[in-house]
Short mmCIF file of C-alpha atoms in Angstrom, two decimals:
data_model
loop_
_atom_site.label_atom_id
_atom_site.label_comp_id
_atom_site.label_asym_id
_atom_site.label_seq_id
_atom_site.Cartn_x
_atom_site.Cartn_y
_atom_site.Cartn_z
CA UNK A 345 73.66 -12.29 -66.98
CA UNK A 346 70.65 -13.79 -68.29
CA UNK A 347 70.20 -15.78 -65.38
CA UNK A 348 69.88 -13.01 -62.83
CA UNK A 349 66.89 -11.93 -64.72
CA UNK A 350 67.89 -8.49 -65.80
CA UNK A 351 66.52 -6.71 -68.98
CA UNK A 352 67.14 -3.42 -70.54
CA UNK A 353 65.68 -0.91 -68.99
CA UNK A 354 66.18 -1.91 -64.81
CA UNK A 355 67.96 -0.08 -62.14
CA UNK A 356 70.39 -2.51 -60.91
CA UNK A 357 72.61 -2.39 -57.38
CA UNK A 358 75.71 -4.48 -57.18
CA UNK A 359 76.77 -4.62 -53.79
CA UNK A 360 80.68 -5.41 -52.99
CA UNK A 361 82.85 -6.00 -50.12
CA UNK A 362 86.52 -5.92 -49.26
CA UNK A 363 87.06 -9.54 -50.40
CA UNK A 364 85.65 -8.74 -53.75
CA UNK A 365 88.32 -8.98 -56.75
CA UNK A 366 88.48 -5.43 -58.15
CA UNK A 367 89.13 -7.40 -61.93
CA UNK A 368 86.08 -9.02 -61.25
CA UNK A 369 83.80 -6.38 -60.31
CA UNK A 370 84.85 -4.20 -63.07
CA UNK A 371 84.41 -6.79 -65.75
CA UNK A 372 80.29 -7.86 -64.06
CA UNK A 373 78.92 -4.07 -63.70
CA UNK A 374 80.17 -3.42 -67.51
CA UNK A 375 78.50 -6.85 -68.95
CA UNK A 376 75.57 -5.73 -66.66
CA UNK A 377 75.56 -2.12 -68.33
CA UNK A 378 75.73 -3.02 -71.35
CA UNK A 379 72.36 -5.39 -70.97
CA UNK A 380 70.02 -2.62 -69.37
CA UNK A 381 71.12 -0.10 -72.09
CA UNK A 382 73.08 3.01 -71.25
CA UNK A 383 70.03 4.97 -70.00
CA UNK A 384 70.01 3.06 -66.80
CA UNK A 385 72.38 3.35 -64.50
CA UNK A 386 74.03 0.56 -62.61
CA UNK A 387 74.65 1.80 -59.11
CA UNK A 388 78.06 -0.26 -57.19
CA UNK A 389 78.10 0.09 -53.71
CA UNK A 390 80.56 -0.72 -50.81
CA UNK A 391 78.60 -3.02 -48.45
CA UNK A 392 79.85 -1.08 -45.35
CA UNK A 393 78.49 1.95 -47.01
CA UNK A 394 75.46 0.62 -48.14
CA UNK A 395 73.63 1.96 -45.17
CA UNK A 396 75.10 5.89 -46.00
CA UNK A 397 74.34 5.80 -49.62
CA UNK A 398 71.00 7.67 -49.11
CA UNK A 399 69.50 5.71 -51.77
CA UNK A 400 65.46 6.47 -52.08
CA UNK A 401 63.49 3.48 -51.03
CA UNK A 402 61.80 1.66 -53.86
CA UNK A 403 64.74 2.40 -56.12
CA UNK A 404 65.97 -0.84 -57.45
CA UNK A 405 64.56 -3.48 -59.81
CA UNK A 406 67.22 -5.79 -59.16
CA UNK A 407 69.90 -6.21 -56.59
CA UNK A 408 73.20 -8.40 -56.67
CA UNK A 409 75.47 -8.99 -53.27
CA UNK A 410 78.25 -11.18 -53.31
CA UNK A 411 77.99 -12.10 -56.74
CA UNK A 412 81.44 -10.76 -57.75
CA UNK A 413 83.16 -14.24 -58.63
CA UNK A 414 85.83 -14.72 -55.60
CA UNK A 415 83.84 -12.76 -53.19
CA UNK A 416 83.04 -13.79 -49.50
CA UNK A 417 80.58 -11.65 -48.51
CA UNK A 418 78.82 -11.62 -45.41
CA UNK A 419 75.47 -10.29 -44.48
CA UNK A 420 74.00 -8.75 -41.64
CA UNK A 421 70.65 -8.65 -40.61
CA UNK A 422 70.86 -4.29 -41.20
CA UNK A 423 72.12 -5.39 -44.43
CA UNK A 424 69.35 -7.20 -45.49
CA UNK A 425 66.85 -4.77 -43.58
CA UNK A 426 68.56 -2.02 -46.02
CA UNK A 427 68.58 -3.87 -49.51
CA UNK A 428 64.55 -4.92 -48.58
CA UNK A 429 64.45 -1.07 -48.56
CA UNK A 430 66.12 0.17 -51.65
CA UNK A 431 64.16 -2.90 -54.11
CA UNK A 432 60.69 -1.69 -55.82
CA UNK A 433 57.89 -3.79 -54.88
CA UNK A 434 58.42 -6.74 -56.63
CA UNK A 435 61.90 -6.53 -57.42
CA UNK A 436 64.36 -9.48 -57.12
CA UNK A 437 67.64 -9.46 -54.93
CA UNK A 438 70.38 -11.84 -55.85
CA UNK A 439 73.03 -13.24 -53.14
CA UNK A 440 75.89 -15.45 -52.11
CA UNK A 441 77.36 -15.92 -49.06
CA UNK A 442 79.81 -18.97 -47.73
CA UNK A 443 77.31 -20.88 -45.17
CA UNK A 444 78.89 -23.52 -42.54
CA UNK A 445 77.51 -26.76 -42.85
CA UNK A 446 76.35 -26.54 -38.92
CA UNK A 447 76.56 -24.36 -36.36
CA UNK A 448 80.13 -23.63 -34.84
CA UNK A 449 81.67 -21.07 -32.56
CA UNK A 450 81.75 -18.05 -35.24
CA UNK A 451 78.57 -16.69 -35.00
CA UNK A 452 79.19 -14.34 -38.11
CA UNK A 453 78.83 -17.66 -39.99
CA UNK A 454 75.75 -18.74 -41.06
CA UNK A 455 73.94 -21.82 -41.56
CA UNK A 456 71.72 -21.73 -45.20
CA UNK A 457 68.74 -22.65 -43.14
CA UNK A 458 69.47 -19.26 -40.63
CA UNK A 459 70.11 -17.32 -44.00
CA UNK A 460 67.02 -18.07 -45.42
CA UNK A 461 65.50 -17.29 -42.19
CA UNK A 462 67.22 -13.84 -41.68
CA UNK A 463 66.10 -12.87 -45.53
CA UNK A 464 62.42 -13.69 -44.41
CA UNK A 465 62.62 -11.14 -41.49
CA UNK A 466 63.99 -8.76 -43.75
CA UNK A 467 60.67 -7.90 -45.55
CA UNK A 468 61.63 -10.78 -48.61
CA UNK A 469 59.29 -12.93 -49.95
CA UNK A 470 59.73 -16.34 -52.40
CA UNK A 471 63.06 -16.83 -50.79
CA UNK A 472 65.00 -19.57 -52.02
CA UNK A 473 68.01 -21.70 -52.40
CA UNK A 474 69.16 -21.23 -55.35
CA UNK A 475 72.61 -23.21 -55.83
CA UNK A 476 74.79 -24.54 -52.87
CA UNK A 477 78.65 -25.68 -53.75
CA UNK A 478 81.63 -26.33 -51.82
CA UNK A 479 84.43 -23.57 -51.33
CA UNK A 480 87.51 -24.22 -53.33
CA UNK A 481 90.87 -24.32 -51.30
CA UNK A 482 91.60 -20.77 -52.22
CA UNK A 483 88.49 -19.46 -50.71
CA UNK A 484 88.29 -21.31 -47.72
CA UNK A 485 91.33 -20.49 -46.78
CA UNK A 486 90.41 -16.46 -47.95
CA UNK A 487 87.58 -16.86 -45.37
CA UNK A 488 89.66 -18.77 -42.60
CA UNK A 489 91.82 -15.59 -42.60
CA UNK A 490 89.63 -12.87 -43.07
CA UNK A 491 86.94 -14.33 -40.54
CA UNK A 492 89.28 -16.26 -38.22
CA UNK A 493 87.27 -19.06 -39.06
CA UNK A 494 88.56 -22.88 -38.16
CA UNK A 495 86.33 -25.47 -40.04
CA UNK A 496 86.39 -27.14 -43.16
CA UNK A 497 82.34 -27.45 -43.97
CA UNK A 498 82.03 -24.17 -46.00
CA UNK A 499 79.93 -24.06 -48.37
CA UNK A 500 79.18 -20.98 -51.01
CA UNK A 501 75.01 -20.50 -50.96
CA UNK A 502 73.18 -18.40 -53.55
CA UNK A 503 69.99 -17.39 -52.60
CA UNK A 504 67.05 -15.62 -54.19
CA UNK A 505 64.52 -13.35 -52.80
CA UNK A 506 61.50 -10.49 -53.58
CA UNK A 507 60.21 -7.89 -52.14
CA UNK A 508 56.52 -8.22 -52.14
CA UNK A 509 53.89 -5.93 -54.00
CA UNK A 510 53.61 -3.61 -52.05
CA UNK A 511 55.53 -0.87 -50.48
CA UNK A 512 56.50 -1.57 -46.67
CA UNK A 513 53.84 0.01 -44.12
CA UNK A 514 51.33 0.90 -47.02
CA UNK A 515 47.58 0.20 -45.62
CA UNK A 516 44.51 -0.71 -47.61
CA UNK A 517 40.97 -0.58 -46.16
CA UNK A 518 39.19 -3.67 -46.17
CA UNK A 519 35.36 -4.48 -47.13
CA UNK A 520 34.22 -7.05 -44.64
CA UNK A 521 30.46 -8.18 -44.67
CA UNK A 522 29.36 -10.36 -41.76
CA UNK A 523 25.62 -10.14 -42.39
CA UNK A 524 23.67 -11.76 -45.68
CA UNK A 525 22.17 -8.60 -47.70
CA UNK A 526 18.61 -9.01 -49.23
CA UNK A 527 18.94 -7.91 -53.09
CA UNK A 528 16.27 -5.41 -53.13
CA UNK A 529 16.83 -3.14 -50.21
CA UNK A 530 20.55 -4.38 -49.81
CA UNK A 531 20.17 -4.12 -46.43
CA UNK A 532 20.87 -6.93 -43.59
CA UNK A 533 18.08 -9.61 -43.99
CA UNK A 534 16.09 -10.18 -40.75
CA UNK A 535 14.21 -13.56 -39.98
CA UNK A 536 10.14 -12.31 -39.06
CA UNK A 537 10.02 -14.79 -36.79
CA UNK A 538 12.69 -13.37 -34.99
CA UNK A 539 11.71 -9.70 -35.03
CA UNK A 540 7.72 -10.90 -33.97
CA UNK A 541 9.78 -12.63 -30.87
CA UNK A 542 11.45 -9.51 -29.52
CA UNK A 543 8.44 -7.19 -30.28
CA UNK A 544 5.83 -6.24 -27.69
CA UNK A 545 2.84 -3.53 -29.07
CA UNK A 546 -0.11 -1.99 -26.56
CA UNK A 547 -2.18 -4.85 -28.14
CA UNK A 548 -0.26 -7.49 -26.65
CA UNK A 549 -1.09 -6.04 -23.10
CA UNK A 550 -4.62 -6.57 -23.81
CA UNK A 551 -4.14 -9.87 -24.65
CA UNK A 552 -6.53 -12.04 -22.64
CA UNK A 553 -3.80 -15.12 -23.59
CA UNK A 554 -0.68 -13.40 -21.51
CA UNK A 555 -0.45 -13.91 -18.18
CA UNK A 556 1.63 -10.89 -16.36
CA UNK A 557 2.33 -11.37 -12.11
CA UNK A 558 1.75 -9.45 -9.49
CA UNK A 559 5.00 -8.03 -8.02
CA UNK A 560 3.49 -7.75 -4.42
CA UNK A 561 2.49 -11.53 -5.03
CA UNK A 562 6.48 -12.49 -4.92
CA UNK A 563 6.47 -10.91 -1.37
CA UNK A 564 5.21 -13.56 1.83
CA UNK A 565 4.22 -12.64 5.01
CA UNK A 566 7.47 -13.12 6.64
CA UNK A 567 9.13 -10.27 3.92
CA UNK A 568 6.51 -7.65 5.00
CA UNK A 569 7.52 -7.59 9.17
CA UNK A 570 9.47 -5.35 10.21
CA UNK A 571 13.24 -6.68 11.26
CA UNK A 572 14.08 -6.24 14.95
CA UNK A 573 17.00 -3.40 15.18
CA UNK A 574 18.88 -5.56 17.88
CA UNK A 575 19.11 -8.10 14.38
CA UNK A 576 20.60 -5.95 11.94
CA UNK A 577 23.20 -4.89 14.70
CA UNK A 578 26.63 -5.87 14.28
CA UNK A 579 28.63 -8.09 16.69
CA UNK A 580 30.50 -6.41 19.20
CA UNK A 581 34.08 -6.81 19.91
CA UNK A 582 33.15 -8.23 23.28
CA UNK A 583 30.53 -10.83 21.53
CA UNK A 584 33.09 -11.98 19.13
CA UNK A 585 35.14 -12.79 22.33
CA UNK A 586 37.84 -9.81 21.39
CA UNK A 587 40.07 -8.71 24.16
CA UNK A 588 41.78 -5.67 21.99
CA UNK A 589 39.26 -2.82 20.53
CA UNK A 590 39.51 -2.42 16.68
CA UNK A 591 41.29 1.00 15.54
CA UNK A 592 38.14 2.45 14.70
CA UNK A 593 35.98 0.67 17.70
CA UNK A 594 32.40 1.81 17.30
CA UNK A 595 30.90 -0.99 19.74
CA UNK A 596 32.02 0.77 22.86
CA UNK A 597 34.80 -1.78 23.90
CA UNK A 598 38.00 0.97 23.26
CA UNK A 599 36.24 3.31 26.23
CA UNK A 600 35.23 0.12 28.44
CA UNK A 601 39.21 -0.76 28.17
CA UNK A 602 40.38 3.04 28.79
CA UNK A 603 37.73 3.46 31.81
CA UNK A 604 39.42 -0.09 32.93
CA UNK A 605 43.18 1.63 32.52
CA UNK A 606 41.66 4.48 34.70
CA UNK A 607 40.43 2.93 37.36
CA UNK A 608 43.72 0.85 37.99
CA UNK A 609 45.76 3.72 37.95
CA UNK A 610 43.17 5.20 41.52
CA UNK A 611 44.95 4.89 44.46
CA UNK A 612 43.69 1.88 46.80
CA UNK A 613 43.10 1.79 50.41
CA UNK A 614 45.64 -0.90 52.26
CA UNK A 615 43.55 -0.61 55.81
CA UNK A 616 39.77 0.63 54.78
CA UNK A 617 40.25 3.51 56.92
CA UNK A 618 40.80 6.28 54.64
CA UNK A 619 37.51 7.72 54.69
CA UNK A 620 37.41 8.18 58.22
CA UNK A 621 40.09 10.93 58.74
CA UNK A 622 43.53 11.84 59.13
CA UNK A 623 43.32 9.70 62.62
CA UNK A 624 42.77 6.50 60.85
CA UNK A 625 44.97 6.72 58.17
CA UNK A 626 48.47 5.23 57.56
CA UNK A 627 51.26 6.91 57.41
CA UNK A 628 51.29 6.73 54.00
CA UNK A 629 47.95 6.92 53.07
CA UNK A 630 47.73 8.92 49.47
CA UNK A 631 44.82 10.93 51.43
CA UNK A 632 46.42 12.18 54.42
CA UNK A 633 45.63 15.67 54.66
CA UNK A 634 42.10 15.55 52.94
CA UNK A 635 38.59 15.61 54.85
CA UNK A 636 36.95 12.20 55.86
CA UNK A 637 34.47 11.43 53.21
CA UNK A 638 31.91 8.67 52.59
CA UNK A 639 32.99 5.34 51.16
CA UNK A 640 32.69 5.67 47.69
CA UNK A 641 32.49 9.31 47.34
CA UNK A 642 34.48 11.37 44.85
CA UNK A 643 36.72 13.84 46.39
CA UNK A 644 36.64 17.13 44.79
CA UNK A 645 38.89 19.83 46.39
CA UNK A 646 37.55 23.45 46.11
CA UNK A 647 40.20 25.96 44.29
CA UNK A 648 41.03 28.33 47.69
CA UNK A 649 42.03 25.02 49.05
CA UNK A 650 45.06 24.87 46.90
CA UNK A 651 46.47 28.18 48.33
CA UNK A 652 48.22 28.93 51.25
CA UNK A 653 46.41 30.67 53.84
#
């Protein structure tokens, strides 16, 4: 066990799967007991229970998954989310998983390059390759059956990992300076030739050396008349050539249009006789039975000639 780094004293996780031998398993978590003393306890948990164990975070030093000799474990990405959870910052997590040698049509099979790159977005740091062998017949065939797998590139990857020094989502402030400090007042120093630019006293207005204008000196002759009203005046409707008032006509086109509608909707004399009487008019003159009038003059009818006599 000396080369997974464990000494006395560590809290170590041994994670297992249903292709793990149970021979196997037995005979690594007592070799691993016996080399972190028996006041540590060596925790062995089902990798489909992992995520149910209610394990603290921060708890491990050291965590092994797939290391049982004959296993073919697999690892998801909630997997590897949950182990980066459980390890103390710092710690060191230990793997092995069969890899393919490129990608096929079983996506639960990994390349080593995808497995290194799924560790990373774990939380892992450091992560390496540690040792990469071929399957023997006996497990390839274990994972062509158990994973319904149909190539013959598998390879068996161990891979090695840390969690970084610090716990996930702890913050630290940070001391940023952007300014140079002068050693006696530690203050920002300022540049006097700056600060004299952008400073303006009472004696400066009485300098006889600074010239200051004369706003009313911008203005000409032409600025000081008065603008003719017809000029600030919008455009009409009937300047701009518009045959159709706006919605909100202000320019007096929408009642030139309705006084228009009106007038076409008068009836017109067909002989020019109207106004001379009942005597004169057609038969179906629209003022037979009204008054002669003047040509061009409104009739109004009083309100006692609407009755009956």
């Amino acid at each position: 066990m000396a080369e997974y780094g464990i000494s006395v004293g560590q809290r170590v996780a041994v994670i297992w799967d249903s292709s793990s031998p149970v021979e196997g398993l037995k005979n690594m978590v007592a070799k691993i007991q016996a080399l972190v003393g028996p006041e540590s306890r060596v925790s062995v948990e089902n990798i489909d229970q992992l995520s149910h164990s209610a394990h603290a975070k921060s708890s491990f030093d050291v965590v092994l998954s797939g290391m049982v000799p004959g296993s073919m474990t697999l690892h998801s990405a909630e997997v590897l989310a949950e182990i980066a959870r459980i390890l103390k910052p710092g710690g060191c997590v230990l793997l092995k998983e069969p890899v393919a040698a490129q990608i096929g049509d079983n996506s639960r099979i990994k390349t080593a390059a995808r497995l290194l790159t799924a560790l990373m977005l774990s939380g892992l740091v450091e992560v390496k390759e540690l040792q990469k062998e071929p399957l023997t017949p006996e497990e390839t065939q274990s994972v062509q059956d158990h994973l319904e797998y149909q190539g013959n590139d598998l390879l068996s990857v161990q891979i090695e990992g840390k969690k970084p020094n610090f716990e996930v989502g702890s913050s630290s402030q940070l001391k940023l300076s952007f300014a140079k400090k002068s050693a006696s007042s530690g203050k920002p120093a300022v540049d006097p030739a700056a600060a004299k630019l952008w400073t303006l006293s009472a004696n400066d207005m009485d300098d006889e050396g600074m010239d200051l204008l004369d706003s009313d000196e911008l203005l000409d002759s032409e600025d000081l008349k008065k603008p003719d009203p017809s000029s600030l005046k919008a455009p009409s409707c009937k300047e701009l050539g518009k045959k159709k008032a706006c919605k909100n006509c202000t320019c007096g086109l929408a009642e030139d249009l309705e006084q228009e509608k009106k007038e076409s909707l008068k009836p017109k004399s067909a002989c020019g006789n109207c106004y001379l009487g009942d005597a004169f008019r057609c038969a179906s003159c629209p003022y037979m039975g009204m008054p002669a009038f003047k040509p061009g003059e409104k009739i109004l009818l009083a309100e006692n000639n609407l009755h009956d006599a």
